[in-house]
Amino acid sequence: MVIAVSDFLTSCRATGKAAGLPNLRVAVYPGAIAVHPLEDVQKNIQEIVFPQIIKLLTEPVAQGAVSSKVAAQEPAIVFQGSFEQVNEYYTQKQWSDGLPIVPPTADKVQTFLKFTEHSPNAVLGVLHPALRPATVHSIAVNGVMAGCRPEYMPILVAIVQAIADPRFHLEDAGSSAGWAPLIILNGPVIARLGFNAGTGVMRAGNQANTSVGRFLRLYLRNVAGFIPGVSDMATFGRPNFPVLAENESASPWEPLSVTRGFAPGDSVVTVTSVGCMSYQLTVVAQTGHDILYNLTAKVKQTLLAGDGSVITKGPEQAPQLVLSPVVARSLAEAGYSKRDIQQHIFEHAKVPACEFDAWLAFQGVVNARECVKKGLLPAQFAESDDPQRMLPLYHAPHELQIIVAGTPERNRFFVTQQVGRQGLATSKKISMGLLG
Amino acid sequence: MPAHSSYQVLSPITESHTQKTRLAPSIPDLAGKTIGAMRHTFRADETFPMIEQLLREKYSNLKFISNTDMPDMRPTNAAEEAELTRVLKDKGCDVLLAGNGA
């Protein structure tokens, strides 16, 4: 049985129902346990939670009804009407993100399906929390709705392959942290399909960047089943990110996709969570050493401004350092490779253990040594009990994802905190075969 | 776009593969049973000991396996579910308390 705080009861019910357990045993703790004094917690456990536990375990619980279904075979027409009527219908069905959608007619969907080698009924994964199959047909329908062009279909397929990969842990995309997925694009597909990689790369406005970003939110809602307040428990949430296309032609280094193991010339999509993001910071330094000093300080500050619990969420993270081309070029001309930068920042973006422990202070776990005992951090974080020992803010140098994008000659950069296990950076090669 | 246009549209969702699963039967008397606790989230390290104490006061000969003596598992696929089942069988758990937060 599950013990949940009261705001998460609907989420537990929805998840249980999707898993075939509509009457999953859930004992509810009243309110936000994290802010309750210990004596209140004790009282609530004794008087409210414990009686529920006993009742749910010892008394019969109705099994509840859940329909047993299989993947739809033939897509059926679900509605007929004007543009306005279709949009009203989709809004009522909770199939919209609140903006008008392009009506997904069979003809339009068919034009998308011409750009993939997969059959429409091919299933790329079963997505949490609704446990619905991610069919290629559903990708086309949501792509039409988002305002994508048919030729974006290979990218949409790769995005869904990424979020369906167990490494991504899609089931956490509705956590109260409210993180948003960011799509990073590499390879010839950027120019081929007109993605913006320069000024305002993440500003809504360019059809490719914007509609593909919108597609992912619609797909998370309609197929994965993340409905705000039901199964998407984002406390605040974040808007969709337009696609971050790397400005490869202006970069002095290999693209992110090659760093992540793909061949030069491959078109690759990487999907990753973003928990928090820095200001679009300015570099004012004239030497590579000083630029690196600046970047290191801001990586450290951004991660410390984020959630310390992230470092305990799995054995890997993928924070991002996004540099404008001129910043990257200045570093490259000073002799720094991506690997040099990763190593330097990892070694220098450290904090004393006492500060690290304060950053970690969450959910009853109070310091690095206890996290190591519980298996939440590797042994290197408990090599001594010296409160002044220096600890890193992520696990290894290669975790820092360096991307070059934005205005070529503007000296800015930004940093993000990725959310560890939740939405861990996952890359998939895009099939370009049908793009001509 | 002409005002009189009419569209026949398709559903953006797919149908679930869900198979109905039976809830485990209730246990009228927890005396002598083994109850396991799992995960460290949301003050679980404080609340599970409270629950353990209350269970021991109410039921004789009850075995409680603390979350600190259980692996931290969150199965999301069949292989991980099988591994959780194996762990619960190995530990002899009649009941698993999980979540403790959300």
XYZ file of C-alpha atoms in Angstrom:
538
model
C 0.000 0.000 0.000
C 0.966 3.602 -0.556
C 1.208 6.511 1.870
C 0.699 9.851 0.127
C 0.301 13.488 1.059
C -3.217 14.752 0.429
C -2.452 16.767 -2.712
C -1.163 13.602 -4.374
C -4.240 11.450 -3.812
C -5.608 12.207 -7.290
C -2.245 11.347 -8.806
C -2.117 8.041 -6.900
C -5.639 7.215 -8.010
C -4.900 8.039 -11.654
C -1.666 6.047 -11.627
C -3.315 3.110 -9.890
C -6.197 3.109 -12.333
C -3.842 3.206 -15.308
C -1.993 0.234 -13.835
C -5.218 -1.724 -13.405
C -5.678 -0.989 -9.699
C -8.442 1.629 -9.427
C -8.804 0.988 -5.704
C -5.123 0.957 -4.881
C -4.734 1.160 -1.111
C -3.681 4.746 -0.337
C -3.354 6.131 3.191
C -3.408 9.917 3.113
C -1.247 12.214 5.229
C -2.950 15.620 5.633
C -1.071 18.562 4.145
C 2.589 19.194 3.338
C 4.551 16.944 5.668
C 7.848 18.649 4.850
C 6.848 21.829 6.688
C 5.131 20.258 9.698
C 6.842 20.338 13.120
C 7.832 16.882 14.301
C 5.180 16.807 17.008
C 2.492 17.518 14.393
C 3.856 14.757 12.201
C 3.704 12.371 15.154
C 0.105 13.370 15.881
C -0.965 13.063 12.249
C 0.665 9.671 11.850
C -0.901 8.366 15.050
C -4.387 9.828 14.669
C -4.912 10.045 10.913
C -2.515 7.880 8.928
C -2.146 4.832 11.152
C -5.921 4.159 11.442
C -6.135 4.290 7.639
C -3.257 1.832 7.314
C -4.957 -0.633 9.643
C -8.340 -0.267 7.996
C -6.963 -0.607 4.461
C -4.868 -3.643 5.323
C -7.308 -5.548 7.501
C -10.714 -4.794 5.956
C -11.893 -5.869 2.514
C -11.307 -3.368 -0.286
C -13.512 -3.420 -3.376
C -11.572 -4.369 -6.457
C -13.114 -1.583 -8.552
C -13.766 -1.600 -12.236
C -11.248 -0.951 -14.940
C -11.713 -1.687 -18.561
C -9.203 -3.971 -20.167
C -8.258 -2.631 -23.559
C -5.714 -3.153 -26.269
C -4.115 -0.670 -28.621
C -6.536 0.883 -31.041
C -6.296 -0.751 -34.433
C -8.057 1.553 -36.859
C -8.066 5.263 -36.064
C -11.656 6.392 -35.907
C -13.169 9.786 -36.594
C -14.069 11.133 -33.167
C -15.720 14.402 -34.141
C -16.862 16.456 -37.109
C -17.287 20.194 -37.080
C -15.930 23.630 -37.844
C -12.482 24.833 -36.726
C -14.047 26.443 -33.679
C -16.190 23.404 -32.879
C -13.243 21.054 -33.188
C -11.204 23.213 -30.837
C -14.056 23.396 -28.350
C -14.419 19.617 -28.466
C -10.684 19.030 -27.901
C -10.687 21.516 -25.045
C -13.593 19.739 -23.384
C -11.834 16.398 -23.811
C -8.676 17.885 -22.216
C -6.736 17.141 -25.416
C -5.512 20.707 -25.903
C -2.784 22.777 -24.279
C -5.103 25.789 -24.164
C -4.127 27.202 -27.543
C -6.012 26.490 -30.759
C -4.925 23.233 -32.358
C -4.756 22.355 -36.027
C -7.607 19.889 -36.675
C -6.002 16.455 -37.155
C -7.838 15.112 -40.164
C -6.965 11.749 -41.675
C -5.520 13.444 -44.776
C -3.199 15.659 -42.747
C -2.104 12.760 -40.564
C -1.379 10.724 -43.665
C 0.989 13.416 -44.982
C 3.000 13.105 -41.768
C 3.100 9.309 -41.949
C 4.767 9.553 -45.367
C 7.880 10.834 -43.598
C 8.511 7.773 -41.450
C 9.508 4.205 -42.227
C 7.489 2.971 -39.247
C 4.004 1.572 -39.701
C 1.262 3.699 -38.125
C 0.501 0.977 -35.571
C 4.134 0.522 -34.542
C 4.473 1.010 -30.779
C 7.630 2.829 -29.650
C 6.993 2.259 -25.958
C 4.305 2.296 -23.301
C 4.275 5.641 -21.540
C 3.743 6.376 -17.866
C 1.586 7.356 -16.084
C -1.368 6.479 -18.355
C 0.433 3.384 -19.664
C -0.746 4.129 -23.168
C 1.142 2.830 -26.205
C 3.163 5.442 -28.073
C 2.038 4.595 -31.587
C 3.504 6.251 -34.639
C -0.015 7.240 -35.668
C -0.508 9.126 -32.387
C 2.753 10.982 -33.005
C 1.444 12.162 -36.362
C -1.911 13.253 -34.873
C -0.261 15.300 -32.129
C 2.271 16.676 -34.611
C -0.549 17.979 -36.788
C -2.278 19.492 -33.755
C 0.926 21.269 -32.667
C 1.300 23.036 -36.009
C 4.312 21.035 -37.177
C 5.113 20.514 -40.828
C 4.868 16.912 -42.094
C 8.596 16.717 -42.701
C 9.267 17.205 -38.989
C 7.897 13.695 -38.431
C 11.321 11.963 -38.163
C 12.228 14.378 -35.342
C 8.923 13.777 -33.570
C 9.498 10.024 -33.747
C 13.006 10.398 -32.277
C 11.659 12.608 -29.467
C 9.121 9.960 -28.502
C 11.773 7.255 -28.688
C 13.828 9.339 -26.243
C 11.063 9.879 -23.684
C 9.995 6.232 -23.964
C 13.524 5.087 -23.122
C 13.579 3.818 -19.500
C 16.689 5.957 -18.941
C 14.512 9.087 -19.219
C 12.196 8.045 -16.371
C 9.169 9.699 -17.894
C 7.090 8.661 -14.894
C 8.698 11.549 -12.982
C 7.666 14.231 -15.485
C 4.663 15.115 -13.336
C 6.604 15.646 -10.132
C 5.870 18.703 -8.029
C 9.258 20.128 -9.064
C 7.473 21.104 -12.258
C 10.473 20.657 -14.529
C 10.097 20.983 -18.275
C 11.715 18.856 -20.960
C 14.167 20.585 -23.281
C 14.794 19.254 -26.778
C 18.328 19.784 -28.103
C 18.881 19.255 -31.810
C 22.071 18.405 -33.672
C 23.096 17.596 -37.212
C 22.152 18.389 -40.800
C 18.447 18.279 -39.913
C 18.832 21.754 -38.359
C 19.485 23.470 -41.661
C 17.455 21.017 -43.721
C 14.231 21.814 -41.849
C 14.841 25.460 -41.038
C 15.503 25.410 -37.310
C 16.879 28.569 -35.782
C 20.195 28.037 -33.989
C 21.178 31.698 -33.749
C 19.727 34.815 -32.146
C 16.638 34.042 -30.092
C 17.071 30.312 -30.583
C 14.749 29.599 -27.641
C 12.323 32.434 -28.332
C 8.943 31.311 -29.686
C 8.455 32.458 -33.254
C 10.321 30.164 -35.606
C 7.885 27.471 -36.727
C 10.264 24.514 -36.478
C 11.642 25.302 -33.012
C 8.279 26.369 -31.613
C 5.923 23.740 -33.001
C 8.224 20.818 -32.192
C 8.506 22.078 -28.622
C 4.724 22.342 -28.463
C 4.344 18.832 -29.866
C 6.204 17.360 -26.906
C 3.896 19.004 -24.360
C 0.811 17.822 -26.276
C 2.229 14.302 -26.447
C 3.036 14.267 -22.728
C -0.545 15.298 -22.076
C -2.444 13.187 -24.573
C -0.502 9.930 -24.709
C 1.626 9.832 -21.553
C -1.364 11.255 -19.683
C 0.103 14.178 -17.745
C -2.947 16.300 -16.921
C -2.251 19.213 -14.546
C -3.832 18.652 -11.155
C -4.579 15.004 -11.886
C -1.365 13.275 -12.847
C 0.876 16.282 -13.498
C 1.569 17.626 -10.016
C 3.833 20.535 -11.037
C 3.569 23.030 -8.198
C 4.083 25.912 -10.630
C 5.217 24.364 -13.914
C 7.174 25.894 -16.754
C 6.167 26.844 -20.284
C 7.240 24.734 -23.240
C 10.762 25.325 -24.436
C 11.231 25.853 -28.162
C 13.856 23.464 -29.520
C 17.454 24.409 -28.688
C 19.263 23.781 -31.981
C 23.041 23.858 -31.654
C 24.780 26.518 -33.726
C 27.181 23.957 -35.127
C 28.564 26.038 -37.970
C 29.663 28.717 -35.481
C 31.073 26.302 -32.911
C 34.783 25.578 -32.621
C 34.127 22.138 -31.178
C 32.361 18.939 -32.078
C 28.581 19.120 -31.529
C 26.883 17.762 -28.432
C 25.711 14.685 -30.348
C 29.315 13.677 -31.116
C 30.329 14.263 -27.495
C 27.484 11.921 -26.587
C 28.778 9.186 -28.884
C 27.069 9.704 -32.221
C 28.934 9.962 -35.510
C 29.704 13.334 -37.112
C 26.964 14.067 -39.599
C 24.271 12.208 -37.672
C 21.119 14.120 -36.909
C 20.302 13.568 -33.269
C 17.697 14.676 -30.788
C 18.460 14.888 -27.056
C 15.649 15.324 -24.557
C 16.553 16.421 -21.041
C 14.832 17.876 -18.003
C 15.443 21.459 -16.944
C 14.752 22.192 -13.297
C 16.136 25.703 -13.154
C 17.942 28.065 -15.460
C 20.323 30.945 -14.856
C 20.078 34.472 -16.215
C 21.500 34.861 -19.719
C 24.817 35.896 -18.273
C 27.509 38.119 -19.716
C 31.167 37.191 -20.053
C 33.436 40.175 -19.518
C 36.927 38.703 -19.602
C 39.760 38.834 -22.079
C 41.631 35.588 -21.389
C 40.539 31.978 -21.549
C 41.503 31.540 -17.909
C 39.311 34.434 -16.814
C 36.386 33.316 -18.961
C 36.609 29.877 -17.401
C 36.728 31.427 -13.929
C 33.518 33.309 -14.773
C 31.763 30.218 -16.152
C 32.789 28.102 -13.172
C 31.409 30.624 -10.687
C 28.070 30.753 -12.481
C 27.753 26.983 -12.842
C 28.325 26.744 -9.111
C 25.844 29.515 -8.306
C 23.157 28.098 -10.590
C 23.408 24.601 -9.187
C 23.387 25.931 -5.637
C 20.290 27.972 -6.496
C 18.663 24.736 -7.609
C 17.598 21.751 -5.552
C 20.325 19.861 -3.698
C 18.236 16.714 -3.675
C 18.864 16.389 -7.402
C 22.346 15.000 -6.797
C 20.799 12.110 -4.870
C 18.308 11.303 -7.634
C 20.268 8.608 -9.413
C 23.918 8.102 -10.236
C 24.097 10.628 -13.068
C 23.120 14.189 -13.919
C 23.324 16.307 -17.046
C 23.530 20.025 -16.197
C 23.885 22.195 -19.288
C 26.283 25.004 -20.083
C 25.072 26.836 -23.184
C 27.676 29.201 -24.654
C 27.255 31.756 -27.400
C 29.656 31.107 -30.281
C 31.996 33.972 -29.415
C 32.457 32.699 -25.863
C 33.150 29.190 -27.160
C 35.569 30.501 -29.780
C 37.461 32.583 -27.221
C 37.956 29.502 -25.086
C 38.973 27.351 -28.054
C 41.474 29.960 -29.223
C 42.964 29.912 -25.726
C 43.495 26.169 -26.168
C 40.581 24.751 -24.220
C 38.716 21.713 -25.509
C 35.255 20.760 -24.259
C 36.882 18.079 -22.135
C 39.272 20.630 -20.592
C 36.356 22.861 -19.687
C 34.348 19.987 -18.207
C 37.328 18.942 -16.101
C 38.146 22.456 -14.909
C 34.580 23.318 -13.930
C 34.051 20.015 -12.151
C 37.242 20.473 -10.145
C 36.534 24.081 -9.209
C 32.747 24.269 -8.819
C 32.991 22.643 -5.408
C 31.767 23.722 -1.993
C 32.772 22.859 1.583
C 30.894 19.862 2.985
C 29.068 22.056 5.514
C 27.661 24.125 2.640
C 26.937 20.983 0.619
C 24.983 19.549 3.561
C 22.894 22.711 3.843
C 22.164 22.429 0.102
C 21.082 18.822 0.634
C 18.893 19.488 3.653
C 15.651 17.955 2.481
C 13.287 15.119 3.170
C 14.991 14.174 6.431
C 18.360 13.526 4.806
C 20.677 15.994 6.444
C 24.176 15.385 5.182
C 26.368 13.773 2.587
C 27.592 11.021 4.891
C 24.030 9.853 5.627
C 23.269 9.897 1.907
C 26.267 7.659 1.289
C 25.074 5.256 4.003
C 21.671 5.063 2.327
C 23.162 4.499 -1.077
C 21.992 7.874 -2.376
C 25.510 9.172 -3.059
C 28.751 7.362 -4.003
C 31.470 6.796 -1.421
C 33.585 9.746 -2.604
C 31.153 12.064 -0.803
C 32.010 10.576 2.611
C 35.763 10.218 2.471
C 36.106 12.098 5.759
C 33.965 13.935 8.288
C 35.840 17.213 7.821
C 33.156 19.881 7.336
C 35.611 21.858 5.206
C 36.348 19.056 2.729
C 35.390 20.166 -0.772
C 32.561 18.340 -2.535
C 31.417 18.579 -6.165
C 27.890 19.527 -7.177
C 27.507 16.625 -9.606
C 29.135 13.236 -9.956
C 31.679 13.431 -12.792
C 33.176 15.954 -15.252
C 31.550 14.479 -18.366
C 28.066 15.090 -16.971
C 28.271 18.796 -17.865
C 26.673 19.144 -21.311
C 28.349 21.912 -23.305
C 26.287 23.356 -26.153
C 27.036 26.264 -28.476
C 24.027 28.301 -29.620
C 22.601 31.773 -29.909
C 23.848 35.066 -31.298
C 27.275 34.480 -32.855
C 29.026 37.611 -31.556
C 27.185 38.216 -28.297
C 29.214 37.324 -25.211
C 26.601 35.480 -23.185
C 25.909 32.049 -21.735
C 23.454 30.290 -19.484
C 23.455 27.329 -17.157
C 20.700 24.874 -16.271
C 20.253 22.383 -13.492
C 19.036 19.062 -14.855
C 16.962 16.927 -12.477
C 19.103 13.769 -12.237
C 17.132 10.572 -12.723
C 14.048 12.608 -13.597
C 14.303 13.312 -17.322
C 17.935 12.300 -17.618
C 19.403 13.454 -20.943
C 18.541 10.819 -23.547
C 19.593 10.962 -27.191
C 18.198 9.264 -30.289
C 19.373 9.347 -33.880
C 16.897 10.840 -36.341
C 16.120 8.789 -39.417
C 16.691 11.119 -42.358
C 15.942 8.562 -45.081
C 12.624 9.971 -46.246
C 13.564 13.640 -46.080
C 15.212 13.565 -49.484
C -9.839 29.296 -43.891
C -13.500 29.364 -45.069
C -16.016 29.677 -42.231
C -18.033 26.785 -43.596
C -15.138 24.278 -43.496
C -15.925 21.099 -41.668
C -13.288 18.764 -40.348
C -13.484 15.092 -39.522
C -10.848 14.669 -36.859
C -8.957 11.869 -35.147
C -8.235 11.215 -31.503
C -4.784 12.241 -30.194
C -4.803 9.597 -27.487
C -4.236 5.863 -27.689
C -6.004 3.143 -25.762
C -4.318 1.736 -22.706
C -2.822 -1.732 -22.625
C -3.951 -1.995 -19.021
C -4.970 -5.402 -17.800
C -7.055 -5.407 -14.649
C -4.961 -6.499 -11.696
C -6.443 -7.955 -8.545
C -5.677 -6.194 -5.304
C -4.068 -8.453 -2.761
C -6.629 -9.755 -0.266
C -6.861 -8.015 3.073
C -5.192 -9.514 6.156
C -7.716 -9.486 9.013
C -5.048 -9.928 11.683
C -1.538 -8.537 11.213
C -0.134 -10.392 14.233
C 2.819 -12.508 13.203
C 3.011 -10.882 9.776
C 6.015 -9.229 8.142
C 5.651 -5.617 7.048
C 8.325 -4.006 4.917
C 8.882 -0.277 4.343
C 10.496 1.187 1.254
C 12.062 4.485 0.154
C 13.561 7.428 2.060
C 11.483 10.260 0.640
C 9.402 12.905 2.395
C 10.530 12.319 5.991
C 10.122 8.570 5.685
C 13.064 8.119 8.031
C 10.984 9.810 10.728
C 7.520 8.480 9.907
C 8.295 4.810 9.278
C 9.698 4.367 12.826
C 6.501 5.983 14.168
C 4.382 3.565 12.157
C 6.579 0.668 13.236
C 6.100 1.539 16.912
C 2.322 1.833 16.529
C 2.162 -1.505 14.720
C 4.231 -3.228 17.416
C 2.009 -1.790 20.136
C -1.100 -3.096 18.391
C 0.101 -6.477 17.135
C 2.203 -9.100 18.857
C 5.034 -10.877 17.130
C 4.944 -8.546 14.162
C 8.111 -8.217 12.110
C 8.855 -4.784 10.635
C 11.613 -4.407 8.060
C 12.792 -0.793 8.079
C 13.299 1.166 4.874
C 16.973 1.317 5.810
C 17.075 -2.486 5.513
C 15.206 -2.591 2.220
C 16.508 -1.617 -1.215
C 15.295 1.705 -2.632
C 13.252 0.490 -5.601
C 10.809 2.196 -7.965
C 9.907 -0.374 -10.600
C 8.654 1.014 -13.895
C 8.866 -2.014 -16.157
C 8.278 -5.749 -16.031
C 11.893 -6.640 -15.231
C 12.036 -4.192 -12.323
C 8.646 -5.382 -11.082
C 9.940 -8.965 -11.121
C 12.971 -7.877 -9.128
C 10.768 -6.177 -6.538
C 8.651 -9.318 -6.275
C 11.802 -11.363 -5.730
C 13.015 -9.000 -2.987
C 9.650 -9.109 -1.215
C 9.591 -12.900 -1.362
C 13.167 -13.140 -0.094
C 12.329 -10.846 2.808
C 9.094 -12.706 3.494
C 6.979 -9.557 3.310
C 3.223 -9.925 3.702
C 2.782 -6.157 3.298
C 4.842 -3.405 1.679
C 4.410 0.209 2.765
C 5.715 2.451 0.010
C 5.659 6.029 -1.136
C 5.448 7.940 2.076
C 4.852 11.258 0.489
C 3.749 10.911 -3.046
